[in-house]
CSV table of N, CA and C in Angstrom, one decimal:
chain,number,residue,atom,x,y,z
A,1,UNK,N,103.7,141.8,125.5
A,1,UNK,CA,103.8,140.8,124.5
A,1,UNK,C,104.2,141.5,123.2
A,2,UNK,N,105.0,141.1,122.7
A,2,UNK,CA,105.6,141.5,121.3
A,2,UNK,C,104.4,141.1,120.0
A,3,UNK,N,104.4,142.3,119.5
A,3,UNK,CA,103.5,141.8,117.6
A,3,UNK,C,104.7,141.3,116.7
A,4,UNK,N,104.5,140.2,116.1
A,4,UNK,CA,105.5,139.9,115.1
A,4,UNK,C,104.7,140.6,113.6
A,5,UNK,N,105.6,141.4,113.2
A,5,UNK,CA,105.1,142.2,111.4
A,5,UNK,C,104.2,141.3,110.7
A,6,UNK,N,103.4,142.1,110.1
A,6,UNK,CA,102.4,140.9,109.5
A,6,UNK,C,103.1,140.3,107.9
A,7,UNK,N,104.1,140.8,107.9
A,7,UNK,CA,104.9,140.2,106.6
A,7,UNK,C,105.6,138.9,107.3
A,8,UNK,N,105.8,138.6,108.1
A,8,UNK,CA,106.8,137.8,108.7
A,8,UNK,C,105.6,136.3,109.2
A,9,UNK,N,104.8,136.9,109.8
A,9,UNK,CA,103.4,135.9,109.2
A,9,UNK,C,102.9,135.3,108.8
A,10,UNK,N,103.2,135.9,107.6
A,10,UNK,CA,102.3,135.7,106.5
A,10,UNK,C,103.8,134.9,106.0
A,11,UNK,N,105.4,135.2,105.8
A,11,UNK,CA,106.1,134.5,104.7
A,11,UNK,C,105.9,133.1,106.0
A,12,UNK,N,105.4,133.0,107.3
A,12,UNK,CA,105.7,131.6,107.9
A,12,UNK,C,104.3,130.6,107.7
A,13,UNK,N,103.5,131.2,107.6
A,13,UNK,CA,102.4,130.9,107.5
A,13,UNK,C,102.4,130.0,105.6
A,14,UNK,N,102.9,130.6,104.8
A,14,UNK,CA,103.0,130.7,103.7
A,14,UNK,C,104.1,129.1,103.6
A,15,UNK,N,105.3,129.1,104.4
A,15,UNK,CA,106.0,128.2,104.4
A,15,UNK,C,105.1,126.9,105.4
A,16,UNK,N,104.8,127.3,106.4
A,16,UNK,CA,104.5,125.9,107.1
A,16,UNK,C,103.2,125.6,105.7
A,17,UNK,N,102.4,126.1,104.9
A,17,UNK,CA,101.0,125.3,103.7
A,17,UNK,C,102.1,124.5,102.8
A,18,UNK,N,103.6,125.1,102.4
A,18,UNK,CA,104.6,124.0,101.7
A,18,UNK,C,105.0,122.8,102.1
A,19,UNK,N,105.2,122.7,103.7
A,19,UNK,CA,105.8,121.9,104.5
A,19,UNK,C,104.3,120.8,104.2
A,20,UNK,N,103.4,120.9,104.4
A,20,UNK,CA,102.2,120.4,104.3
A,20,UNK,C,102.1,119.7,103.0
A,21,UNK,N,101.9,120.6,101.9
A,21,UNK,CA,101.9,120.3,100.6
A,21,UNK,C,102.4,119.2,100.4
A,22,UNK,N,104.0,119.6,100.5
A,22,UNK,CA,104.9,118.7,99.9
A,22,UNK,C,105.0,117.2,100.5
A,23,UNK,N,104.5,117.4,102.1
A,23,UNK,CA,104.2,115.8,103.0
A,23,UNK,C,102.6,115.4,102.3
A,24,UNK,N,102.1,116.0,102.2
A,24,UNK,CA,100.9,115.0,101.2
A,24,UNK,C,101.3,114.9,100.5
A,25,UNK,N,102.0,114.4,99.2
A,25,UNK,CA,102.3,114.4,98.2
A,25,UNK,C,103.3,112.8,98.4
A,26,UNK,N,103.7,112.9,99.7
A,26,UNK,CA,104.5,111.8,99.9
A,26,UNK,C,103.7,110.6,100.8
A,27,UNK,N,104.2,109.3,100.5
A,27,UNK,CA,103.9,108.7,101.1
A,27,UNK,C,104.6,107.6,101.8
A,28,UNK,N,104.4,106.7,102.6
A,28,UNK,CA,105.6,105.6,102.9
A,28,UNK,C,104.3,104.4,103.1
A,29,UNK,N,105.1,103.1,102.8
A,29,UNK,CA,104.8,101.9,102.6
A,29,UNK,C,105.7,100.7,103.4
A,30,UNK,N,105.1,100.0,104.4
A,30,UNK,CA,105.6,99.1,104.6
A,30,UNK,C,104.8,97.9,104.3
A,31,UNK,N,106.4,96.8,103.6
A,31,UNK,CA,105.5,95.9,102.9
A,31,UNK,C,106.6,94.3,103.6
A,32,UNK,N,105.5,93.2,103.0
A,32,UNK,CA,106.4,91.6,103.3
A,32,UNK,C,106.3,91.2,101.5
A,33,UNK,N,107.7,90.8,101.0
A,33,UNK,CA,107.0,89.6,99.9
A,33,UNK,C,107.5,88.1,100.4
A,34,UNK,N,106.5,87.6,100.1
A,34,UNK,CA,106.7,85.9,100.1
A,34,UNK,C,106.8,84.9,98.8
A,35,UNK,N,107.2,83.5,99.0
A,35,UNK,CA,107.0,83.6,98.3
A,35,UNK,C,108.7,82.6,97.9
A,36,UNK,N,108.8,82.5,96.7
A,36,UNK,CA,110.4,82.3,96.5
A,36,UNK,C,110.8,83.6,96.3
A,37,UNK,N,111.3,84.4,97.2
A,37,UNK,CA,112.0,85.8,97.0
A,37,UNK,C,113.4,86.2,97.7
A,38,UNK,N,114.0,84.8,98.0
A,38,UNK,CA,115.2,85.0,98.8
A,38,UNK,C,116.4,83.9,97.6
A,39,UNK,N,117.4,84.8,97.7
A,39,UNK,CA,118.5,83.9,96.5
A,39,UNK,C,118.3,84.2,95.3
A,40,UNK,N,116.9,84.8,94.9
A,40,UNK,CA,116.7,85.1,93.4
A,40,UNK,C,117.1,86.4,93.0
A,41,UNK,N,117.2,87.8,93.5
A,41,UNK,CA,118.0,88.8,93.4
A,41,UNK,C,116.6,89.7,93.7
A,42,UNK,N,116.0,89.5,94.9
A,42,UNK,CA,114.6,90.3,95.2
A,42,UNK,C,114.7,91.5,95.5
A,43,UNK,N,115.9,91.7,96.5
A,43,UNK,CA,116.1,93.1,96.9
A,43,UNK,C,117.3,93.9,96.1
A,44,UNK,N,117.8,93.1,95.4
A,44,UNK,CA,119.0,94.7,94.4
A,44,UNK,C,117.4,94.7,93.4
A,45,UNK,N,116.7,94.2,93.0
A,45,UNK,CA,115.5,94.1,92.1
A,45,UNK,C,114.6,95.7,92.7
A,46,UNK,N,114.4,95.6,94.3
A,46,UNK,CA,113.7,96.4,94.8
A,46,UNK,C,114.4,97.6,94.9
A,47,UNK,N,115.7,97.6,95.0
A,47,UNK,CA,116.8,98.9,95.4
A,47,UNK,C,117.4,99.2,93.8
A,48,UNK,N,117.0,98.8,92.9
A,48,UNK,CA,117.0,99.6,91.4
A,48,UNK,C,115.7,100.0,91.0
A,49,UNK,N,114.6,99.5,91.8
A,49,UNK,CA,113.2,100.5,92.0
A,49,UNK,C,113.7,101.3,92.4
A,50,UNK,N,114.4,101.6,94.1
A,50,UNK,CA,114.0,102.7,94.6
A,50,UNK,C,114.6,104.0,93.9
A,51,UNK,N,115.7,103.5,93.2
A,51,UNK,CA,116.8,104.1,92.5
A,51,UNK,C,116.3,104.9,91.4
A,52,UNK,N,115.5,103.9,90.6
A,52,UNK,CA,114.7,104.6,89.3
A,52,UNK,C,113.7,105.7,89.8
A,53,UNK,N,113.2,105.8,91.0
A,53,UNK,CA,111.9,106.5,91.2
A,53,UNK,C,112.9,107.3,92.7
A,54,UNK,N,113.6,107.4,93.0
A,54,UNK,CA,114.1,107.9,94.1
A,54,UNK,C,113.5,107.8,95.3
A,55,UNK,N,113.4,106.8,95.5
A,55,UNK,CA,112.8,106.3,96.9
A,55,UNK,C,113.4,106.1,98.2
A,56,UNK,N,113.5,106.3,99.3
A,56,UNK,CA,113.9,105.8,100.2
A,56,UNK,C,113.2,104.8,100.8
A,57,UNK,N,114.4,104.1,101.7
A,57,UNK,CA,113.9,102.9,102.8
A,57,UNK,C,114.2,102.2,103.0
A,58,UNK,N,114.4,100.5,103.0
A,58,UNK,CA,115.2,99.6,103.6
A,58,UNK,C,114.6,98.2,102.6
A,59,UNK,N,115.2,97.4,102.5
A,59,UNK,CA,114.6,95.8,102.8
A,59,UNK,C,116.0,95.3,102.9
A,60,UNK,N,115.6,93.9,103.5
A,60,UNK,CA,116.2,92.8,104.1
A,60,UNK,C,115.2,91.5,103.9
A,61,UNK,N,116.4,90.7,104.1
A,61,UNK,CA,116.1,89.3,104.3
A,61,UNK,C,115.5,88.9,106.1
A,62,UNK,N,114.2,88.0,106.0
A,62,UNK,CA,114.0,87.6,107.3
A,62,UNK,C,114.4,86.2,107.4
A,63,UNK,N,114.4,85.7,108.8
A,63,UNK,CA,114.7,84.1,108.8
A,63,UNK,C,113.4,83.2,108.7
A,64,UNK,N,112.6,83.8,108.3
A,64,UNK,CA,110.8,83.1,108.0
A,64,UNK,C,110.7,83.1,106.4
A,65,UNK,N,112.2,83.6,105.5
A,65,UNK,CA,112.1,83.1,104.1
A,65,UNK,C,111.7,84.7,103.5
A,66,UNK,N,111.0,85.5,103.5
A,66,UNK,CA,110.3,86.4,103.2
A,66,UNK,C,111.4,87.9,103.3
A,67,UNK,N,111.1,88.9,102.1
A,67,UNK,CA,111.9,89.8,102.7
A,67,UNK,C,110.9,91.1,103.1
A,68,UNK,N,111.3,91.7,103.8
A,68,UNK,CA,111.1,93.3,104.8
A,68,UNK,C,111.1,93.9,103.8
A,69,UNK,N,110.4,95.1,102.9
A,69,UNK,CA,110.9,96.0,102.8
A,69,UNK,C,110.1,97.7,103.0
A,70,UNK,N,110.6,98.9,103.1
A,70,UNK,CA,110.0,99.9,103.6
A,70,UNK,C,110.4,101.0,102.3
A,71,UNK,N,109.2,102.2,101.7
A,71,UNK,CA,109.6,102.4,100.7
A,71,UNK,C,108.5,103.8,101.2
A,72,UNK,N,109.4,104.7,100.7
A,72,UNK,CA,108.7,106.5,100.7
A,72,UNK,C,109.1,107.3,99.9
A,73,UNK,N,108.3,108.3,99.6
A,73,UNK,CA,108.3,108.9,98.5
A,73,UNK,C,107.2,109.4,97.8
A,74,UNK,N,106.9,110.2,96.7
A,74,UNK,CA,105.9,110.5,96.1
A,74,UNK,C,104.8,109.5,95.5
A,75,UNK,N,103.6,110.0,96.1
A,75,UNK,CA,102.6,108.6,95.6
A,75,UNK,C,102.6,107.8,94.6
A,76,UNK,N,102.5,108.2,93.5
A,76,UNK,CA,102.7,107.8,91.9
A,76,UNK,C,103.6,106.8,91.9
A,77,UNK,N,105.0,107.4,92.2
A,77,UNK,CA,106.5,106.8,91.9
A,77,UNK,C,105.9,105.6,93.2
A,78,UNK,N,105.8,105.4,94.1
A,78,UNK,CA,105.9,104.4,95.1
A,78,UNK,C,104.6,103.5,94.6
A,79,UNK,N,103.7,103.7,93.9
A,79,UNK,CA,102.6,103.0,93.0
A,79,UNK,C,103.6,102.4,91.9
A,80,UNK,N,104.1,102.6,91.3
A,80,UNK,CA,104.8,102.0,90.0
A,80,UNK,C,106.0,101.5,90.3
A,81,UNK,N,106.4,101.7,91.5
A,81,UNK,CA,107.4,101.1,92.1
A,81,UNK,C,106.9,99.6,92.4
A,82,UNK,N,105.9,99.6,93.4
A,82,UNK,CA,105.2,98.3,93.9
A,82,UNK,C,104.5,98.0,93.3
A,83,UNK,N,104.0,98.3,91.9
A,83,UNK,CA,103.5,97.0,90.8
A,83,UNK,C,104.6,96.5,90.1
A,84,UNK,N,106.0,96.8,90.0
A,84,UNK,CA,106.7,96.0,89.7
A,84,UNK,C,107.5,95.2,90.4
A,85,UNK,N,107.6,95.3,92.2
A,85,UNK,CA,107.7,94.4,92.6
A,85,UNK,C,107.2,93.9,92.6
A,86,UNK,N,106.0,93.8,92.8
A,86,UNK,CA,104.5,92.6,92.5
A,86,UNK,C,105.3,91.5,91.5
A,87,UNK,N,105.3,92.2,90.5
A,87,UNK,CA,106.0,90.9,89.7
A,87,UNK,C,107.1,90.4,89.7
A,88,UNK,N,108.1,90.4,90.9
A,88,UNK,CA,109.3,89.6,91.1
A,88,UNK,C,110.1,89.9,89.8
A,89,UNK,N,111.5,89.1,90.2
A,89,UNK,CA,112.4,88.4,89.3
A,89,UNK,C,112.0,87.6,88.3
A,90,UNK,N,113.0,87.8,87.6
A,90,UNK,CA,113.0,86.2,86.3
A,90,UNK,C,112.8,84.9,87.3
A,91,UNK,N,113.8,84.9,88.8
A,91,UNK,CA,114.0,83.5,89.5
A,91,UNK,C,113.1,83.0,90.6
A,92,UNK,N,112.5,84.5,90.8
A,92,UNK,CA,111.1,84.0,92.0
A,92,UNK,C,110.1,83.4,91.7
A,93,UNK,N,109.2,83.1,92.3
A,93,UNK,CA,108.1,82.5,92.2
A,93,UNK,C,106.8,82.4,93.5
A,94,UNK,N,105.7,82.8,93.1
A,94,UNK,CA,105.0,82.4,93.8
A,94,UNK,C,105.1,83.6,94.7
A,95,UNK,N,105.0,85.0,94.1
A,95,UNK,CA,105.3,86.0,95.3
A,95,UNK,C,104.3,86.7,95.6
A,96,UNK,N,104.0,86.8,96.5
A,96,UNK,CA,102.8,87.4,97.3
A,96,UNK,C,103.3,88.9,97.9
A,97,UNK,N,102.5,89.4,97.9
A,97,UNK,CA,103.4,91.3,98.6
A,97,UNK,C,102.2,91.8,99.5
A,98,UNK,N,102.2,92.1,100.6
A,98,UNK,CA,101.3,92.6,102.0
A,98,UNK,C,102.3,94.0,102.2
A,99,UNK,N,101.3,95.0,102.1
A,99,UNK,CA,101.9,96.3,102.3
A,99,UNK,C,100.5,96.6,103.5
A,100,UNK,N,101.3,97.8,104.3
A,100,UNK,CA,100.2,98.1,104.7
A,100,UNK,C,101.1,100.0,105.2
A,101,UNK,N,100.3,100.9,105.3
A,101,UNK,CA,100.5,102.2,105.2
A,101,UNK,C,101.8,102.4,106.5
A,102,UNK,N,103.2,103.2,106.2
A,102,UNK,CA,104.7,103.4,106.9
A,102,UNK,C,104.5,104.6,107.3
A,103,UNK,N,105.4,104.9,108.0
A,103,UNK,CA,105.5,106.6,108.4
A,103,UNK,C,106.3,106.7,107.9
A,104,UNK,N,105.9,107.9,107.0
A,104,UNK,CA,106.8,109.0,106.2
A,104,UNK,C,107.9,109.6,107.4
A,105,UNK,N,109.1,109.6,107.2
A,105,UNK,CA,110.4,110.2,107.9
A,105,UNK,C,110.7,111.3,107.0
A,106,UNK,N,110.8,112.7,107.4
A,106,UNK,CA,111.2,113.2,105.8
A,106,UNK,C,112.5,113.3,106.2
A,107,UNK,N,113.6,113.0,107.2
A,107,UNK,CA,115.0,112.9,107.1
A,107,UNK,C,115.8,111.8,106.7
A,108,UNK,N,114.7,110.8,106.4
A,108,UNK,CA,115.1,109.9,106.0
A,108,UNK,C,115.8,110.2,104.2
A,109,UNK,N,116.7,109.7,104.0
A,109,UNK,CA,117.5,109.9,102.3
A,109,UNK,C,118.3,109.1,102.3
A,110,UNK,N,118.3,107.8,102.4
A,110,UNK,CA,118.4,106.6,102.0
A,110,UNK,C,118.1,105.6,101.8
A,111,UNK,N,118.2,104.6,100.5
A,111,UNK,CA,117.6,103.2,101.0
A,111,UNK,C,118.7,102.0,100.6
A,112,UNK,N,118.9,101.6,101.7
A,112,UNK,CA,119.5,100.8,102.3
A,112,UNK,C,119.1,99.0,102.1
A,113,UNK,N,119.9,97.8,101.1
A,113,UNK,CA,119.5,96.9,101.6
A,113,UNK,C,120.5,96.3,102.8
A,114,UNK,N,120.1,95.5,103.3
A,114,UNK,CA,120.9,95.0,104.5
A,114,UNK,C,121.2,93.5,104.5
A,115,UNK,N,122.5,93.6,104.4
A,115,UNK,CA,123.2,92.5,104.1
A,115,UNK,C,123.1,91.3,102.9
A,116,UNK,N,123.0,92.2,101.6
A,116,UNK,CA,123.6,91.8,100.1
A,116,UNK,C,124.4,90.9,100.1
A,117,UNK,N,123.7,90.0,99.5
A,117,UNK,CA,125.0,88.7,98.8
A,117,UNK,C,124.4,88.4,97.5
A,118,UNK,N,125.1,87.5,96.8
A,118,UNK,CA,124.9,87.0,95.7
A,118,UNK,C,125.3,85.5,95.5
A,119,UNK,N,123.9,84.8,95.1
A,119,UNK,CA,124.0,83.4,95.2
A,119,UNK,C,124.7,83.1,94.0
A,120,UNK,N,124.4,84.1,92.9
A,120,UNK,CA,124.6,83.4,91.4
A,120,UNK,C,126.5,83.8,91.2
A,121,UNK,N,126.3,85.1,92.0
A,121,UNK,CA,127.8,85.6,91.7
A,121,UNK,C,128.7,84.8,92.7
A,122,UNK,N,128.7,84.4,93.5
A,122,UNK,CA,129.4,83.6,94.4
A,122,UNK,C,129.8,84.2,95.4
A,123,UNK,N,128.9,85.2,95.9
A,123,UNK,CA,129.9,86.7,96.8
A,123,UNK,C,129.0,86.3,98.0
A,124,UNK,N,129.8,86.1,99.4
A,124,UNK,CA,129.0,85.0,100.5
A,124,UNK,C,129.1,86.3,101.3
A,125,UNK,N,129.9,86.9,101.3
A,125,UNK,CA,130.1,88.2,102.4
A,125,UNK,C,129.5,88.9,102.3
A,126,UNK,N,128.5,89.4,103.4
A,126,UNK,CA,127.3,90.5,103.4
A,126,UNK,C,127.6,91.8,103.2
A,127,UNK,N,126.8,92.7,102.3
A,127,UNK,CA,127.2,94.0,102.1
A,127,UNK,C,126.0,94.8,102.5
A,128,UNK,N,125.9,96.1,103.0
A,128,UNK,CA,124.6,96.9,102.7
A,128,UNK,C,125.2,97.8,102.2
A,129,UNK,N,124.2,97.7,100.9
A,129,UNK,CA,124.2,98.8,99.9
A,129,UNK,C,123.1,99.5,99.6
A,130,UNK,N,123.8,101.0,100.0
A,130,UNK,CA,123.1,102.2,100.1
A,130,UNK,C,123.2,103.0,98.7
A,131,UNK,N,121.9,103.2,98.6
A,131,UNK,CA,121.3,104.2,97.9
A,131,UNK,C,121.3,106.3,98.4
A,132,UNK,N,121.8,106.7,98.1
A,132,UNK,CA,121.6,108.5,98.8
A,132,UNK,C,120.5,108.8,97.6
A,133,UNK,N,119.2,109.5,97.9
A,133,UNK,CA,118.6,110.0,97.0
A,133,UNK,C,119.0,111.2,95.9
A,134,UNK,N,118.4,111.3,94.9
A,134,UNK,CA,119.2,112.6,94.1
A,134,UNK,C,118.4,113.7,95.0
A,135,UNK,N,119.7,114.6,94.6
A,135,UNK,CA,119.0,116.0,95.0
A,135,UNK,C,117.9,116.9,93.9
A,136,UNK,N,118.1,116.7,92.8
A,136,UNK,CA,117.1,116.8,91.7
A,136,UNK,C,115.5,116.0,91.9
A,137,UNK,N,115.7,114.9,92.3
A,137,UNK,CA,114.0,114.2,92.9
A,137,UNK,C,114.1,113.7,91.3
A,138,UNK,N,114.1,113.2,89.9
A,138,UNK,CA,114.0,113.2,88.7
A,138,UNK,C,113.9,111.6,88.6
A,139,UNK,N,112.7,111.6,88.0
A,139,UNK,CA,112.7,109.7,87.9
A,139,UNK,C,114.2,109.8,86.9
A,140,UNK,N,114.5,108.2,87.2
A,140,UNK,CA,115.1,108.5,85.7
A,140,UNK,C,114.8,106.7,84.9
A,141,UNK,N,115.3,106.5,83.8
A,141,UNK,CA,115.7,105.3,82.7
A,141,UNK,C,116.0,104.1,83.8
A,142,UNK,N,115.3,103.4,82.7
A,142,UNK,CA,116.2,101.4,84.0
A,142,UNK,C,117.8,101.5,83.5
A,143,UNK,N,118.0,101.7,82.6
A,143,UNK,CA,119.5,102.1,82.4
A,143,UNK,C,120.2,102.3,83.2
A,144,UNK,N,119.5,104.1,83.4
A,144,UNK,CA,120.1,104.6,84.4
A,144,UNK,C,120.1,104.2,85.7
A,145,UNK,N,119.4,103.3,85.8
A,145,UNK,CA,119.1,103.1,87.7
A,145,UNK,C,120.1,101.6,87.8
A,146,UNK,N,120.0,100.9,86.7
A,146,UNK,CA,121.5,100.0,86.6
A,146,UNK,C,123.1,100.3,86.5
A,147,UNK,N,122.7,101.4,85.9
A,147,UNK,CA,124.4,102.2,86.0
A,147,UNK,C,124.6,102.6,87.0
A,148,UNK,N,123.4,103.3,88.2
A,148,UNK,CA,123.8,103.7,89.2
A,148,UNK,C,123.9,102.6,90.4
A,149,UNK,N,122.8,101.5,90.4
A,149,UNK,CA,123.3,100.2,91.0
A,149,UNK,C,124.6,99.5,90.7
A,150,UNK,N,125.2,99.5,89.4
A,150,UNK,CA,126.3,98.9,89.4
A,150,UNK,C,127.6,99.9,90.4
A,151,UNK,N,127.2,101.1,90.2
A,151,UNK,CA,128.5,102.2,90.5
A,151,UNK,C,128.0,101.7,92.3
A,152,UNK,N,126.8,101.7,92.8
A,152,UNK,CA,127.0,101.1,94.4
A,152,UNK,C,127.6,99.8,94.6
A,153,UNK,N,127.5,98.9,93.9
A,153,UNK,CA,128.4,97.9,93.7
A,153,UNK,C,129.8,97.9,93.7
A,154,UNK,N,129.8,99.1,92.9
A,154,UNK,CA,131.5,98.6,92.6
A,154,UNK,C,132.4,99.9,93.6
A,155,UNK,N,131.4,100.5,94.6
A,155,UNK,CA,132.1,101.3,95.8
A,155,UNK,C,132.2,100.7,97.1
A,156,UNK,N,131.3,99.9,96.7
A,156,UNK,CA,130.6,99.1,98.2
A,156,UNK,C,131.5,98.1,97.9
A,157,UNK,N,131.7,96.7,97.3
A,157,UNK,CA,132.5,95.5,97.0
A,157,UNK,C,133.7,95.9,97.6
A,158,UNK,N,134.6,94.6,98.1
A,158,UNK,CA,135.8,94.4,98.0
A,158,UNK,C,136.2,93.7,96.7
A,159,UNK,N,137.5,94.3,96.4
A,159,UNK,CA,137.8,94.3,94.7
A,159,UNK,C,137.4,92.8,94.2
A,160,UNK,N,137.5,91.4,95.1
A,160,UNK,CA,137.4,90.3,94.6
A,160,UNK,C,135.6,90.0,94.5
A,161,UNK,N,135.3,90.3,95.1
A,161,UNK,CA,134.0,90.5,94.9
A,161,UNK,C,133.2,91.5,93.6
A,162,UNK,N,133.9,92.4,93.8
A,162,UNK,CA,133.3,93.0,92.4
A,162,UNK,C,134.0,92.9,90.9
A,163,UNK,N,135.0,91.8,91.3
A,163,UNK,CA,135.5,91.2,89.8
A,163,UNK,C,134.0,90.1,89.6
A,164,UNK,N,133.5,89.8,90.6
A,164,UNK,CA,132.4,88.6,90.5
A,164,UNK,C,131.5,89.2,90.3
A,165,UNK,N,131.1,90.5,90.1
A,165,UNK,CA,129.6,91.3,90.2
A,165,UNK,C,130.2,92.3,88.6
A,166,UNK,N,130.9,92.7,88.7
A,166,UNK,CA,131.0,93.2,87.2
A,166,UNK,C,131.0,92.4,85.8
A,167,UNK,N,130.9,91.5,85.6
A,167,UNK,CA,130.1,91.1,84.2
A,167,UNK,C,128.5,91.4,84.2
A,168,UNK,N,127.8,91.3,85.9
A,168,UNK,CA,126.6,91.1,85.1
A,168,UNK,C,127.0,93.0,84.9
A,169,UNK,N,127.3,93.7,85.6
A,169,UNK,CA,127.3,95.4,84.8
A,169,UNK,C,127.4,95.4,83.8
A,170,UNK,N,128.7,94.9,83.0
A,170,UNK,CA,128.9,94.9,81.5
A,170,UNK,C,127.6,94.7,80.7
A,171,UNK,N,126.5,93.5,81.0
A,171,UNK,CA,126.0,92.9,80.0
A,171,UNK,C,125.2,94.3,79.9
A,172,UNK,N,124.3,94.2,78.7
A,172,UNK,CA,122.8,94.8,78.6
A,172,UNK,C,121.9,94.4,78.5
């Protein structure tokens, strides 16, 4: 049987307490909101969360009214993420949110809604629009996380569609 150097050890030993570290630090959440949360803009609402705090994970619409969503990432950021979904839209109502603990994926680096439309914009054809995490990990500004929602918009859209979704980008 071969000795492996005790520097070589010690740098893996050293790396697998990082690998560790850095997965506590993270967490994943799967959640339901109910509620009026479908037609009122619940999930680009939750996918400019995950945006602002760099989240990964998914939501969608179900056919029981309610949307799916799954959210990972550093504890903090996924806490201040899900108290402001807690509070919905300007158009929801009545929203209830059941999380209960997700498995952290750490290859996961996107979040994904699944199949986007817009009632108010008049855009009937489904899109999923994807989020790629930064490689910096850096909260950033609601600004910023609307600039960067709009620029998924207007890569994702077909052009007639995002003549219908670009005023609300213009406004502030």
């Amino acid at each position: 049987m071969t000795h492996l150097p005790r520097r070589f050890v010690f740098a893996l030993l050293t790396l697998l307490m990082a690998v560790q570290v850095q997965a506590a630090s993270q967490q994943a959440i799967d959640g339901t909101a109910s509620g009026k949360v479908q037609q009122v803009g619940f999930r680009a609402m939750i996918l400019k969360q995950a945006i602002q705090y760099n989240l990964a994970g998914t939501a969608r619409n179900t056919e029981e009214q309610t949307v799916q969503f799954s959210l990972q990432g550093k504890d903090k950021r996924l806490q201040d993420a899900l108290a402001r979904i807690r509070r919905g839209t300007d158009k929801s109502a009545d929203v209830k949110i059941s999380t209960r603990d997700g498995i952290f994926d750490p290859a996961l680096r996107t979040f994904t809604v699944t199949g986007w439309t817009s009632t108010s914009r008049h855009i009937t054809k489904p899109y999923n629009l994807v989020f790629t995490l930064r490689q910096d990990d850096k909260k950033i500004s609601k600004k910023e996380a609307k600039q960067e929602y709009c620029a998924i918009l207007k890569n994702t859209l077909d052009p007639d569609d995002w003549k219908k979704a670009e005023p609300g980008c213009q406004a502030r």
